[in-house]
PDB file of C-alpha atoms in Angstrom:
ATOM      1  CA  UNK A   1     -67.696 -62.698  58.541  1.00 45.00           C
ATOM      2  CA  UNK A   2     -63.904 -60.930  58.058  1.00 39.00           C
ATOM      3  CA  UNK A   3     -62.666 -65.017  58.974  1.00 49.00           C
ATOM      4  CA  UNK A   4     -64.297 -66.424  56.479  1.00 44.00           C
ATOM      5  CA  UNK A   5     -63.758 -63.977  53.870  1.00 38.00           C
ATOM      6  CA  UNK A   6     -59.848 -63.853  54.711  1.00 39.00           C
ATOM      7  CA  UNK A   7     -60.261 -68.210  54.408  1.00 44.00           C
ATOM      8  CA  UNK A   8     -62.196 -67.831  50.959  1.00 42.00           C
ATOM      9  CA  UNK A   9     -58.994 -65.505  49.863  1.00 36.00           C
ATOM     10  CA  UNK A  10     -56.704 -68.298  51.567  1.00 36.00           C
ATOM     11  CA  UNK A  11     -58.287 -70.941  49.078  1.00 36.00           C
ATOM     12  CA  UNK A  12     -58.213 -69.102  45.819  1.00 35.00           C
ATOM     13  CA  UNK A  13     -54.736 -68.413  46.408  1.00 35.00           C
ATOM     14  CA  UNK A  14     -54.202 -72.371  47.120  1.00 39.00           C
ATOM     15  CA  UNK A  15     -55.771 -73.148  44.284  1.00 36.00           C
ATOM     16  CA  UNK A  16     -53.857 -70.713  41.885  1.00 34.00           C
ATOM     17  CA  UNK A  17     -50.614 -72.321  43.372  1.00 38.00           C
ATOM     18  CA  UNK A  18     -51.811 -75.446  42.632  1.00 33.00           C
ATOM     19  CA  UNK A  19     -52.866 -74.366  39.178  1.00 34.00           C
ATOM     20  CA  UNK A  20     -49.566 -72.729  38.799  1.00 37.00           C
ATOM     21  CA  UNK A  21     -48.073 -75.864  39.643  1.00 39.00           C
ATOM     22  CA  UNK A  22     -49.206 -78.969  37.893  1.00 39.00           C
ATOM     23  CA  UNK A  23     -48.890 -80.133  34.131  1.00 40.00           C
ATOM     24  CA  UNK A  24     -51.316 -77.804  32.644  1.00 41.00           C
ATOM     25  CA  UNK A  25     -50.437 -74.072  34.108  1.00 44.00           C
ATOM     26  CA  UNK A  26     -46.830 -75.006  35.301  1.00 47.00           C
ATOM     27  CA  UNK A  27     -44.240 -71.787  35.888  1.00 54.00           C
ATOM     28  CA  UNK A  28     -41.477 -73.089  34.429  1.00 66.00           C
ATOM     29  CA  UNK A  29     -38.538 -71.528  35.835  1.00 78.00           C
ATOM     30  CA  UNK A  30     -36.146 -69.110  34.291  1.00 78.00           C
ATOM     31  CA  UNK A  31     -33.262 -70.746  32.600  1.00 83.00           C
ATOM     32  CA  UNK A  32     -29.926 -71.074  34.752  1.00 85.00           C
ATOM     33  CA  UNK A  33     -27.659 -69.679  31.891  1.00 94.00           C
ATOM     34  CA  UNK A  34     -26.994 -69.657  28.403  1.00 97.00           C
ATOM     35  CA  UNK A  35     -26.594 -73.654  27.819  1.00 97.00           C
ATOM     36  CA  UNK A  36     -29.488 -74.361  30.050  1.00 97.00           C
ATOM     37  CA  UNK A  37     -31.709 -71.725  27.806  1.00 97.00           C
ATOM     38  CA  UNK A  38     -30.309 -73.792  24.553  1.00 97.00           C
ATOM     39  CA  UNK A  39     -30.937 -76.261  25.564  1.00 97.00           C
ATOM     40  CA  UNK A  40     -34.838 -75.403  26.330  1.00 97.00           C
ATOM     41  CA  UNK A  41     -35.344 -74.352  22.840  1.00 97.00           C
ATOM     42  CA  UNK A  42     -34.911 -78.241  21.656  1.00 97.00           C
ATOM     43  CA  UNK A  43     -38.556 -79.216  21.063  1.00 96.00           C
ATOM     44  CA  UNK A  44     -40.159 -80.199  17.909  1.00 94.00           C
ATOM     45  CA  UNK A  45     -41.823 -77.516  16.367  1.00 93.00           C
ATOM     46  CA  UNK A  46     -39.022 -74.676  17.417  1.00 96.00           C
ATOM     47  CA  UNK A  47     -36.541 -73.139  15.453  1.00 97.00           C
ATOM     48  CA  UNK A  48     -34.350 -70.050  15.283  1.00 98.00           C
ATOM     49  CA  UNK A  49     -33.687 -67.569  11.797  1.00 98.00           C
ATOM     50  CA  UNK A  50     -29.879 -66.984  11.544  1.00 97.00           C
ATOM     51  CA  UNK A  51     -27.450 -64.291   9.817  1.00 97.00           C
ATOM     52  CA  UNK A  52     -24.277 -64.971   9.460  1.00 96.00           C
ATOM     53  CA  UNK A  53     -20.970 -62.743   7.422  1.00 96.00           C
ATOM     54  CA  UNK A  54     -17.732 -63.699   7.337  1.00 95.00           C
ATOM     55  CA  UNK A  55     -14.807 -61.404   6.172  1.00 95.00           C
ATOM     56  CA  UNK A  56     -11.266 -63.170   4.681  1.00 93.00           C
ATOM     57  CA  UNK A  57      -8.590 -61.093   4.135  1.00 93.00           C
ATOM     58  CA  UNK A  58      -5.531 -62.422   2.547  1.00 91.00           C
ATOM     59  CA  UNK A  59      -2.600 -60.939   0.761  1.00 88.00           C
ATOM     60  CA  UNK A  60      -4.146 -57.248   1.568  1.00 88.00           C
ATOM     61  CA  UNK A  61      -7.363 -58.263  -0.449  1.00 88.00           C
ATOM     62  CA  UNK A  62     -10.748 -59.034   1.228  1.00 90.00           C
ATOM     63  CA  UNK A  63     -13.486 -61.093   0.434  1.00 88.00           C
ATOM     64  CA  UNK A  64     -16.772 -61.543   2.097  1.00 90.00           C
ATOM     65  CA  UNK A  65     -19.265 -64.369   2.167  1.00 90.00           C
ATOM     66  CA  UNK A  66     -22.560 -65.194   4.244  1.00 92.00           C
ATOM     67  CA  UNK A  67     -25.206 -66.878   4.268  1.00 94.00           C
ATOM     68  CA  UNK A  68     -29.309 -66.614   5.678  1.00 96.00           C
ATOM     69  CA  UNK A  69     -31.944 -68.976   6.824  1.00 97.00           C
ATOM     70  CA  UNK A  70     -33.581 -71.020   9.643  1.00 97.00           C
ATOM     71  CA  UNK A  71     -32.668 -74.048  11.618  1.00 97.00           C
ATOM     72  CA  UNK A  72     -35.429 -76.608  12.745  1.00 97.00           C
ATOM     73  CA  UNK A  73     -35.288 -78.311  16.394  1.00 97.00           C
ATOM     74  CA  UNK A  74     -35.866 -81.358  17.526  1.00 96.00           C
ATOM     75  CA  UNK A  75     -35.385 -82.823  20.912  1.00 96.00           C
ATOM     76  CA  UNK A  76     -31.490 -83.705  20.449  1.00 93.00           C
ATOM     77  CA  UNK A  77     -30.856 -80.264  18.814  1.00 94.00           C
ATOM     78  CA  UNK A  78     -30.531 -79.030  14.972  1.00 95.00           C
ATOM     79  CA  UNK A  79     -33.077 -81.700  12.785  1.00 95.00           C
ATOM     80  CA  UNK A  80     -32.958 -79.668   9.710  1.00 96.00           C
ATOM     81  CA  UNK A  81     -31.235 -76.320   7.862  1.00 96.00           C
ATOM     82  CA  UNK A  82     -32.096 -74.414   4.963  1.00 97.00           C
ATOM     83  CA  UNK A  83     -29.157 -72.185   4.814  1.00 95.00           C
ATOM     84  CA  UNK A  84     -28.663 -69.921   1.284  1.00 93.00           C
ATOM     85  CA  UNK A  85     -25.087 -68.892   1.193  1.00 90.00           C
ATOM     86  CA  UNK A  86     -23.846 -65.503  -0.513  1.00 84.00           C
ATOM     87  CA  UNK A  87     -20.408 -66.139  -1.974  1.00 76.00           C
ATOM     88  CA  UNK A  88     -19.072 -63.204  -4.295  1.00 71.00           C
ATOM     89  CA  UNK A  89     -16.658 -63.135  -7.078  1.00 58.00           C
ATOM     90  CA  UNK A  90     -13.511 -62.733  -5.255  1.00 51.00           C
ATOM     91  CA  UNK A  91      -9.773 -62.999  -5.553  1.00 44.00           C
ATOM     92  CA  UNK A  92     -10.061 -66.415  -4.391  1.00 46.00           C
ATOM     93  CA  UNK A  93     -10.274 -69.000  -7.244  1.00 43.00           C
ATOM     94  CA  UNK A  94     -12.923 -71.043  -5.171  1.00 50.00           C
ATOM     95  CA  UNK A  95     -15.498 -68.506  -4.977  1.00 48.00           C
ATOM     96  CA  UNK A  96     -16.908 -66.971  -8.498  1.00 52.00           C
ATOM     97  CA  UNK A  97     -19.826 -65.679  -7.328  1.00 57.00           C
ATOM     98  CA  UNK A  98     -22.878 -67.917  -6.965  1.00 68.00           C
ATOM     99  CA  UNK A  99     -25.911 -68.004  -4.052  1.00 80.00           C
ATOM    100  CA  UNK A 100     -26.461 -71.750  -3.539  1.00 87.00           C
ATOM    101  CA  UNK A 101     -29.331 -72.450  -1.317  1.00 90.00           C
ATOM    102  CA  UNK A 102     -28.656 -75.788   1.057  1.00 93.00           C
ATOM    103  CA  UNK A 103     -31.297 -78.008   3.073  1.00 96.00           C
ATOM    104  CA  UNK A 104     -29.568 -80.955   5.272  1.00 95.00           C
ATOM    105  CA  UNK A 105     -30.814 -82.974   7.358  1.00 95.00           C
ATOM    106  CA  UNK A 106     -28.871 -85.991   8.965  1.00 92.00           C
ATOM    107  CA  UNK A 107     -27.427 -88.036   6.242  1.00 91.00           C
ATOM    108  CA  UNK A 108     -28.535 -85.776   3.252  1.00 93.00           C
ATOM    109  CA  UNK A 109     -27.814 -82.517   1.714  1.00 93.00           C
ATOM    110  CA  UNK A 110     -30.077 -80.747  -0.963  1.00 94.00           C
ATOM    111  CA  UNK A 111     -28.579 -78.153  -3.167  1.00 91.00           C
ATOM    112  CA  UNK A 112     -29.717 -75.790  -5.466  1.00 88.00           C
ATOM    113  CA  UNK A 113     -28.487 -72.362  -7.230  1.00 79.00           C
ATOM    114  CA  UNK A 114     -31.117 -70.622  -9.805  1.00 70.00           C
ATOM    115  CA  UNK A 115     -27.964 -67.991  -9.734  1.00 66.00           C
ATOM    116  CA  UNK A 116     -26.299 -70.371 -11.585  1.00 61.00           C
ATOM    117  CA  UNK A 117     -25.911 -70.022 -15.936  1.00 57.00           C
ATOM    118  CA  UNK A 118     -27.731 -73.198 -16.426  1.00 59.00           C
ATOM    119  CA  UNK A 119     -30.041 -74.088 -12.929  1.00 62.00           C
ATOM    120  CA  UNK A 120     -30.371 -77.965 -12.519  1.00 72.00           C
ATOM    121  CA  UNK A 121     -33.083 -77.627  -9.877  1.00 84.00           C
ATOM    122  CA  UNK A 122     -32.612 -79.839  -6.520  1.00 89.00           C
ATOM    123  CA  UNK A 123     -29.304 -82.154  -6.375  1.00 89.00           C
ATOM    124  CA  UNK A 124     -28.930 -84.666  -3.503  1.00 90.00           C
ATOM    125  CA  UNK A 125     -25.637 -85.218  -1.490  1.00 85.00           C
ATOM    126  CA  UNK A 126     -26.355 -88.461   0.055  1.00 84.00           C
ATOM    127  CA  UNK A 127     -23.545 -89.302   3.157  1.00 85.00           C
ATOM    128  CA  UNK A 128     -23.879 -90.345   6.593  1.00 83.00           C
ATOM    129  CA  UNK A 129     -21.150 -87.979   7.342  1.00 84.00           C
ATOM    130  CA  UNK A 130     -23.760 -85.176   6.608  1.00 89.00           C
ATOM    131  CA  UNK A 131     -25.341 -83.121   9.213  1.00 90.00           C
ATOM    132  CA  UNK A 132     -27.364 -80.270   9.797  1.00 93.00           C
ATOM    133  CA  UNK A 133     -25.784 -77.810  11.898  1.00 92.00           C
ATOM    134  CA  UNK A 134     -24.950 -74.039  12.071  1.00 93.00           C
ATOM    135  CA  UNK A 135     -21.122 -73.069  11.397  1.00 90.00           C
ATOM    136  CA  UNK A 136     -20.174 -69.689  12.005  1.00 90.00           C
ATOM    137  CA  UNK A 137     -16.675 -70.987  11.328  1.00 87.00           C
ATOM    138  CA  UNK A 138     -15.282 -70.102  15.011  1.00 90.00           C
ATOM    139  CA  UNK A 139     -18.313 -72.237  16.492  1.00 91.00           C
ATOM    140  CA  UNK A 140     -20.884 -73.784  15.784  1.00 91.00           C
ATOM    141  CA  UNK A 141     -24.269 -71.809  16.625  1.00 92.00           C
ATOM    142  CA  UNK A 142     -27.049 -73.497  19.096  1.00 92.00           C
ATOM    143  CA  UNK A 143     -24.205 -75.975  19.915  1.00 93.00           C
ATOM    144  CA  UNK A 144     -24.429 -76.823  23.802  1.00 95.00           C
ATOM    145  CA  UNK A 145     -21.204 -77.832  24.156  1.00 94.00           C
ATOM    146  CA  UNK A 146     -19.323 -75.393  22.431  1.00 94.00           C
ATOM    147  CA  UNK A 147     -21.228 -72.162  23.702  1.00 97.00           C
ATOM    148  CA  UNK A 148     -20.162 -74.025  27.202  1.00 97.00           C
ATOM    149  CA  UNK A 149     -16.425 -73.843  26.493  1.00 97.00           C
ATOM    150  CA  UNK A 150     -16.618 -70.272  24.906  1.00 97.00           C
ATOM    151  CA  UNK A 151     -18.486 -68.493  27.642  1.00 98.00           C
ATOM    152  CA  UNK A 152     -16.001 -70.459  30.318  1.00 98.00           C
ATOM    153  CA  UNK A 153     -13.373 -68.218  29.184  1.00 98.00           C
ATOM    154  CA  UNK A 154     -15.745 -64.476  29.637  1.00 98.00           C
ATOM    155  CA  UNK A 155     -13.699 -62.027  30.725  1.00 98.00           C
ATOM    156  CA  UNK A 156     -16.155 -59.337  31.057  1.00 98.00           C
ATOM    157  CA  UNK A 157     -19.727 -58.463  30.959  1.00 97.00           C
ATOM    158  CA  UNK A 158     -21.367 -55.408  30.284  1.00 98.00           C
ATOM    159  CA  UNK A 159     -24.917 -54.094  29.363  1.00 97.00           C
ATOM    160  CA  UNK A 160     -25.575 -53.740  25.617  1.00 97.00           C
ATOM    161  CA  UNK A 161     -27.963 -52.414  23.190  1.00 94.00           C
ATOM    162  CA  UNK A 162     -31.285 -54.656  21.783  1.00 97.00           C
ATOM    163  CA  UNK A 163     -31.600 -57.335  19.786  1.00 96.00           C
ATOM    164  CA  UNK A 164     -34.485 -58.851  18.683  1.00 96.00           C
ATOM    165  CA  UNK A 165     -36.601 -56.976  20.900  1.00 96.00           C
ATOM    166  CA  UNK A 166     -34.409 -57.587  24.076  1.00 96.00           C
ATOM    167  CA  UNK A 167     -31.999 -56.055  26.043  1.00 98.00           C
ATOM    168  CA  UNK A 168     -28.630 -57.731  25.311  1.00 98.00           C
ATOM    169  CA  UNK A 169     -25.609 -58.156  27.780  1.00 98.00           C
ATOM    170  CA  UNK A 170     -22.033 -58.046  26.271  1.00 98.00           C
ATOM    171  CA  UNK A 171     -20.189 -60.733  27.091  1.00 98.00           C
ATOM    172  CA  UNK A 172     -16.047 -61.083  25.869  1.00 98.00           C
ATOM    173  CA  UNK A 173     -13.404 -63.183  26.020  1.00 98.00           C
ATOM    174  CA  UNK A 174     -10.502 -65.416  24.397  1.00 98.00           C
ATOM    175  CA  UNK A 175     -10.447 -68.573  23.727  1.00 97.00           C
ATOM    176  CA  UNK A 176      -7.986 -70.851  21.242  1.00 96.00           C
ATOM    177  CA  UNK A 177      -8.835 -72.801  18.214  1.00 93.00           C
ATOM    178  CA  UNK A 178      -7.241 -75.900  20.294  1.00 93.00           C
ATOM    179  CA  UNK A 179      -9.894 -75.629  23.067  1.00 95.00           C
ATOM    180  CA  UNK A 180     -12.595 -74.951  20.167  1.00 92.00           C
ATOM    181  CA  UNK A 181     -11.660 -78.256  18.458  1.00 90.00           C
ATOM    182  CA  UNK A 182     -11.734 -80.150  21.991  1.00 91.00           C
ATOM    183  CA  UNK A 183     -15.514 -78.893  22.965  1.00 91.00           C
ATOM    184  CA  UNK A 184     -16.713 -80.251  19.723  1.00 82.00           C
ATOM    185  CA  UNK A 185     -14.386 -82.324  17.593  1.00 71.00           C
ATOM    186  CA  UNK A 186     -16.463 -83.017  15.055  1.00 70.00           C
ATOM    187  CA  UNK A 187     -17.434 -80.028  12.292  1.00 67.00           C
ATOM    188  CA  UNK A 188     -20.722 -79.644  10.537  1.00 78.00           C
ATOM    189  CA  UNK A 189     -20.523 -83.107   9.071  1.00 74.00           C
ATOM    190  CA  UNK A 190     -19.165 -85.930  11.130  1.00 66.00           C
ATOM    191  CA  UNK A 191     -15.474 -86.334   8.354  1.00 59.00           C
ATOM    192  CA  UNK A 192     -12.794 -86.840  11.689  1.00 57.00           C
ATOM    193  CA  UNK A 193     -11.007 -83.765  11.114  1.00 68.00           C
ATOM    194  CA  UNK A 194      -7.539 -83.629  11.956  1.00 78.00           C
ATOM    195  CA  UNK A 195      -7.095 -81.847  15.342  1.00 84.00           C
ATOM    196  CA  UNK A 196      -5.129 -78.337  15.238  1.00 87.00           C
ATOM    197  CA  UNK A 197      -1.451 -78.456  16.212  1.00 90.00           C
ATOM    198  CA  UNK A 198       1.084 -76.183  17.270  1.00 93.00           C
ATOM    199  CA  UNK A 199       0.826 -72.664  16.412  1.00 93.00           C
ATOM    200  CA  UNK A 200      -2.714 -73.552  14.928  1.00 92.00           C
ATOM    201  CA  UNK A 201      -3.955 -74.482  17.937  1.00 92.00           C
ATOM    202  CA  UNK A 202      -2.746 -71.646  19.955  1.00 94.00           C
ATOM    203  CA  UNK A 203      -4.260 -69.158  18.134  1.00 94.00           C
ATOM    204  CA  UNK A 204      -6.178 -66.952  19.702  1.00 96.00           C
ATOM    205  CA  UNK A 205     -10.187 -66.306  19.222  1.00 97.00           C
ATOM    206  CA  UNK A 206     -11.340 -62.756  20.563  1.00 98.00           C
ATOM    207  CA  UNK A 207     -14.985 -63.633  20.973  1.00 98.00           C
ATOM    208  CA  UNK A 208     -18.049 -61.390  21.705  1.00 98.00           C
ATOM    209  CA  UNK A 209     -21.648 -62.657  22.426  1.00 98.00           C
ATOM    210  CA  UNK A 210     -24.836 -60.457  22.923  1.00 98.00           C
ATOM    211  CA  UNK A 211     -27.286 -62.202  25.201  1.00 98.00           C
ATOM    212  CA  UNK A 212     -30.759 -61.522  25.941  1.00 97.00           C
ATOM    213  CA  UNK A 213     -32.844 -61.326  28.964  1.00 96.00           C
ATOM    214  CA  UNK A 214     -34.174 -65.090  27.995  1.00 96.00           C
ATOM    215  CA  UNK A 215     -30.641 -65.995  28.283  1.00 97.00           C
ATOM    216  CA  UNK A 216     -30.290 -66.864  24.509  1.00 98.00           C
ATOM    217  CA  UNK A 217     -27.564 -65.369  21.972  1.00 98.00           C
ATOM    218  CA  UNK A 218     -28.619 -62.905  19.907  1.00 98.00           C
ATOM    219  CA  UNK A 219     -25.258 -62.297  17.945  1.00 98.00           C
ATOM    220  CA  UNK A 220     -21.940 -63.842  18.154  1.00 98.00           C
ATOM    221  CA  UNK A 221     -19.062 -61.872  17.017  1.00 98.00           C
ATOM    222  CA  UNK A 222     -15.620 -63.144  16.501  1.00 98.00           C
ATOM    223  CA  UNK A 223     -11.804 -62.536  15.545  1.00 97.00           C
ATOM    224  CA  UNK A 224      -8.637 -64.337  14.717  1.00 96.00           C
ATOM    225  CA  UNK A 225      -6.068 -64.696  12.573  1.00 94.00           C
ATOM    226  CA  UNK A 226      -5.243 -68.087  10.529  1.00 91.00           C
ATOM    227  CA  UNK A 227      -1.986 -69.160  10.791  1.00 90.00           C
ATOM    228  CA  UNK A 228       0.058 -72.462   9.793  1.00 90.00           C
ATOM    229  CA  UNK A 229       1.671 -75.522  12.530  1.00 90.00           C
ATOM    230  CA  UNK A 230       4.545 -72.761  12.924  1.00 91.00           C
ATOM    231  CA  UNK A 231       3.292 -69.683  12.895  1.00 90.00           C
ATOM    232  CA  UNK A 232       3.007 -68.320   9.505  1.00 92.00           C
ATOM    233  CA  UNK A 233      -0.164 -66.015   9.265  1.00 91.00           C
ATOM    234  CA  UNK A 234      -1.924 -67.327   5.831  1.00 92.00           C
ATOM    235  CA  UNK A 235      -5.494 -64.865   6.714  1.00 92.00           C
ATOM    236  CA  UNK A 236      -7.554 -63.232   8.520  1.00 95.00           C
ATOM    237  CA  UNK A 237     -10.799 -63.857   9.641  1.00 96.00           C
ATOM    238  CA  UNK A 238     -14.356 -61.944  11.201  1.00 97.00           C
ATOM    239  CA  UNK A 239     -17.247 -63.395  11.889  1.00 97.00           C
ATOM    240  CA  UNK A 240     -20.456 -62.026  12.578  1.00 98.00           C
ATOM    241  CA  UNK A 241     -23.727 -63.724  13.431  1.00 98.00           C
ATOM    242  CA  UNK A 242     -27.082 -63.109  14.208  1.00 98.00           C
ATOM    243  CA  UNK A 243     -29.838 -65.136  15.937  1.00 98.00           C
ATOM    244  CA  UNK A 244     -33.620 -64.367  15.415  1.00 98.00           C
ATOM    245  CA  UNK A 245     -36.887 -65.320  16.328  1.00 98.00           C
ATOM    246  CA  UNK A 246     -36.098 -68.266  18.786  1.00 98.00           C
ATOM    247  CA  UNK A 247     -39.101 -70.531  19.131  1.00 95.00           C
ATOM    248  CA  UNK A 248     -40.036 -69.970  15.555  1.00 92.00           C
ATOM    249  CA  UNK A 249     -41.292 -73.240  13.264  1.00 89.00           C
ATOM    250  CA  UNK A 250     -39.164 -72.634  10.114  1.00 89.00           C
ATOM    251  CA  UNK A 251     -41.454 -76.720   9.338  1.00 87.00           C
ATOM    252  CA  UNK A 252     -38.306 -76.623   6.589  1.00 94.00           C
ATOM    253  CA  UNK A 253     -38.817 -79.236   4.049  1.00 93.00           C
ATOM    254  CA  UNK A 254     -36.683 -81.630   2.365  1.00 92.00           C
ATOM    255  CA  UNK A 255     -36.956 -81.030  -1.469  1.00 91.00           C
ATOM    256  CA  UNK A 256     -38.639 -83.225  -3.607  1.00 85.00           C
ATOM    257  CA  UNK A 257     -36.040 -84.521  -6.273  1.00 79.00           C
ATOM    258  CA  UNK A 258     -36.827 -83.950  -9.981  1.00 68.00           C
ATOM    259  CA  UNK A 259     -35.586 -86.948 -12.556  1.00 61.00           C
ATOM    260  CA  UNK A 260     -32.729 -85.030 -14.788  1.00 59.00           C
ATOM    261  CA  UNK A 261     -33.364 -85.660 -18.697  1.00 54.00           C
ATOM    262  CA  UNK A 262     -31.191 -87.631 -20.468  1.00 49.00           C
TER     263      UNK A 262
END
């Protein structure tokens, strides 16, 4: 009687392997690292809510801008943002205070600002340069390649506090604007920028990223100081980010377009 009970328990447990292991129950394994658990979340119907501030000081005065939203997924990465920027009056003559809300998707750009005096609804920025992507200015955010070269330069790892619900490790490093540019050459939209040179390209990134126990970043944190080809410090820049709610559907949609009057 004990044999054949002891088989009966050898069988269920064969069969809850092979449960465990075919198309419908399958364990997927842990992700390898950081890229590998990027690269997991791109699947139609996932997404990820983002946060993102960046401080510019200049001359002794300071001006800060950011911006909120989501980010769909798609197999090859970033399908669609809806991204509504923060931009301040400030002491520089570019910004006078406006929130724009922005949805792009590849080879169109939707903009809108009901901040504005005199709101013109939806306007359409049609370019096959255009691309959806996250900029954090340093990087780009849920970029494979360039979270690759960033966290090749780690100099140290420590345990952090939570974010999003998860335990966070710290990791820092340093890593130039010239090895920045050569991970990903291309910005948000696909324009050929001119590669940094000299004293540009040497300048130093102090990077921080806080990564869960999925292996995904939860903020991004960065430093650095803008400088000219020889040197001359123009500004300086911080960059925070945050990362939400991966494998959230954001289902963003593109904006239906409303004839202007004449």
């Amino acid at each position: 009687m004990l044999d054949r009970i002891l088989r009966a328990v050898l069988i269920v447990i064969a069969m809850v392997a092979i449960t465990a292991a075919d198309g419908s129950g399958s364990l997927e394994a842990a992700p390898a690292d950081p890229v590998d658990a990027l690269k997991r979340q791109f699947a139609a119907g996932r997404g990820v809510m983002v946060t993102t501030k960046l401080t510019v000081t200049k001359k002794g005065e300071t001006i800060e801008l950011g911006s909120s939203g989501a980010a769909d997924f798609g197999p090859r990465g970033i399908t669609a943002t809806d991204l509504t920027a923060a931009m301040p009056a400030g002491v520089f003559s570019a910004f006078t205070g406006a929130s724009p809300r922005a949805v792009t998707v590849q080879g169109h750009r939707y903009i809108k600002d009901d901040t504005a005096q005199v709101s013109k609804g939806w306007q359409e920025n049609g370019d096959a340069a255009v691309r959806p992507c996250l900029d954090a200015t340093w990087t780009l955010l849920a970029d494979p390649a360039m979270l690759a070269a960033v966290l090749a330069t780690t100099t140290s790892r420590s345990r952090a506090g939570v974010y999003d619900g998860t335990p966070t490790v710290l990791h820092e490093g340093v890593i130039t604007l010239g090895a920045l540019h050569r991970a990903r050459p291309q910005p948000c939209d696909d324009l050929d920028p001119t590669a940094p040179r000299g004293a540009t390209a040497e300048a130093k990134v102090s990077w921080r990223m806080w990564i869960g126990e999925d292996r995904l970043v939860r903020r991004a944190w960065a430093a650095w100081d803008g400088v000219s080809e020889k040197g001359r410090l123009l500004y300086t820049n911080v960059s925070d980010a945050w990362l939400t709610a991966w494998g959230a559907r954001p289902d963003i949609e593109v904006p239906a377009i409303e004839p202007q009057a004449g």
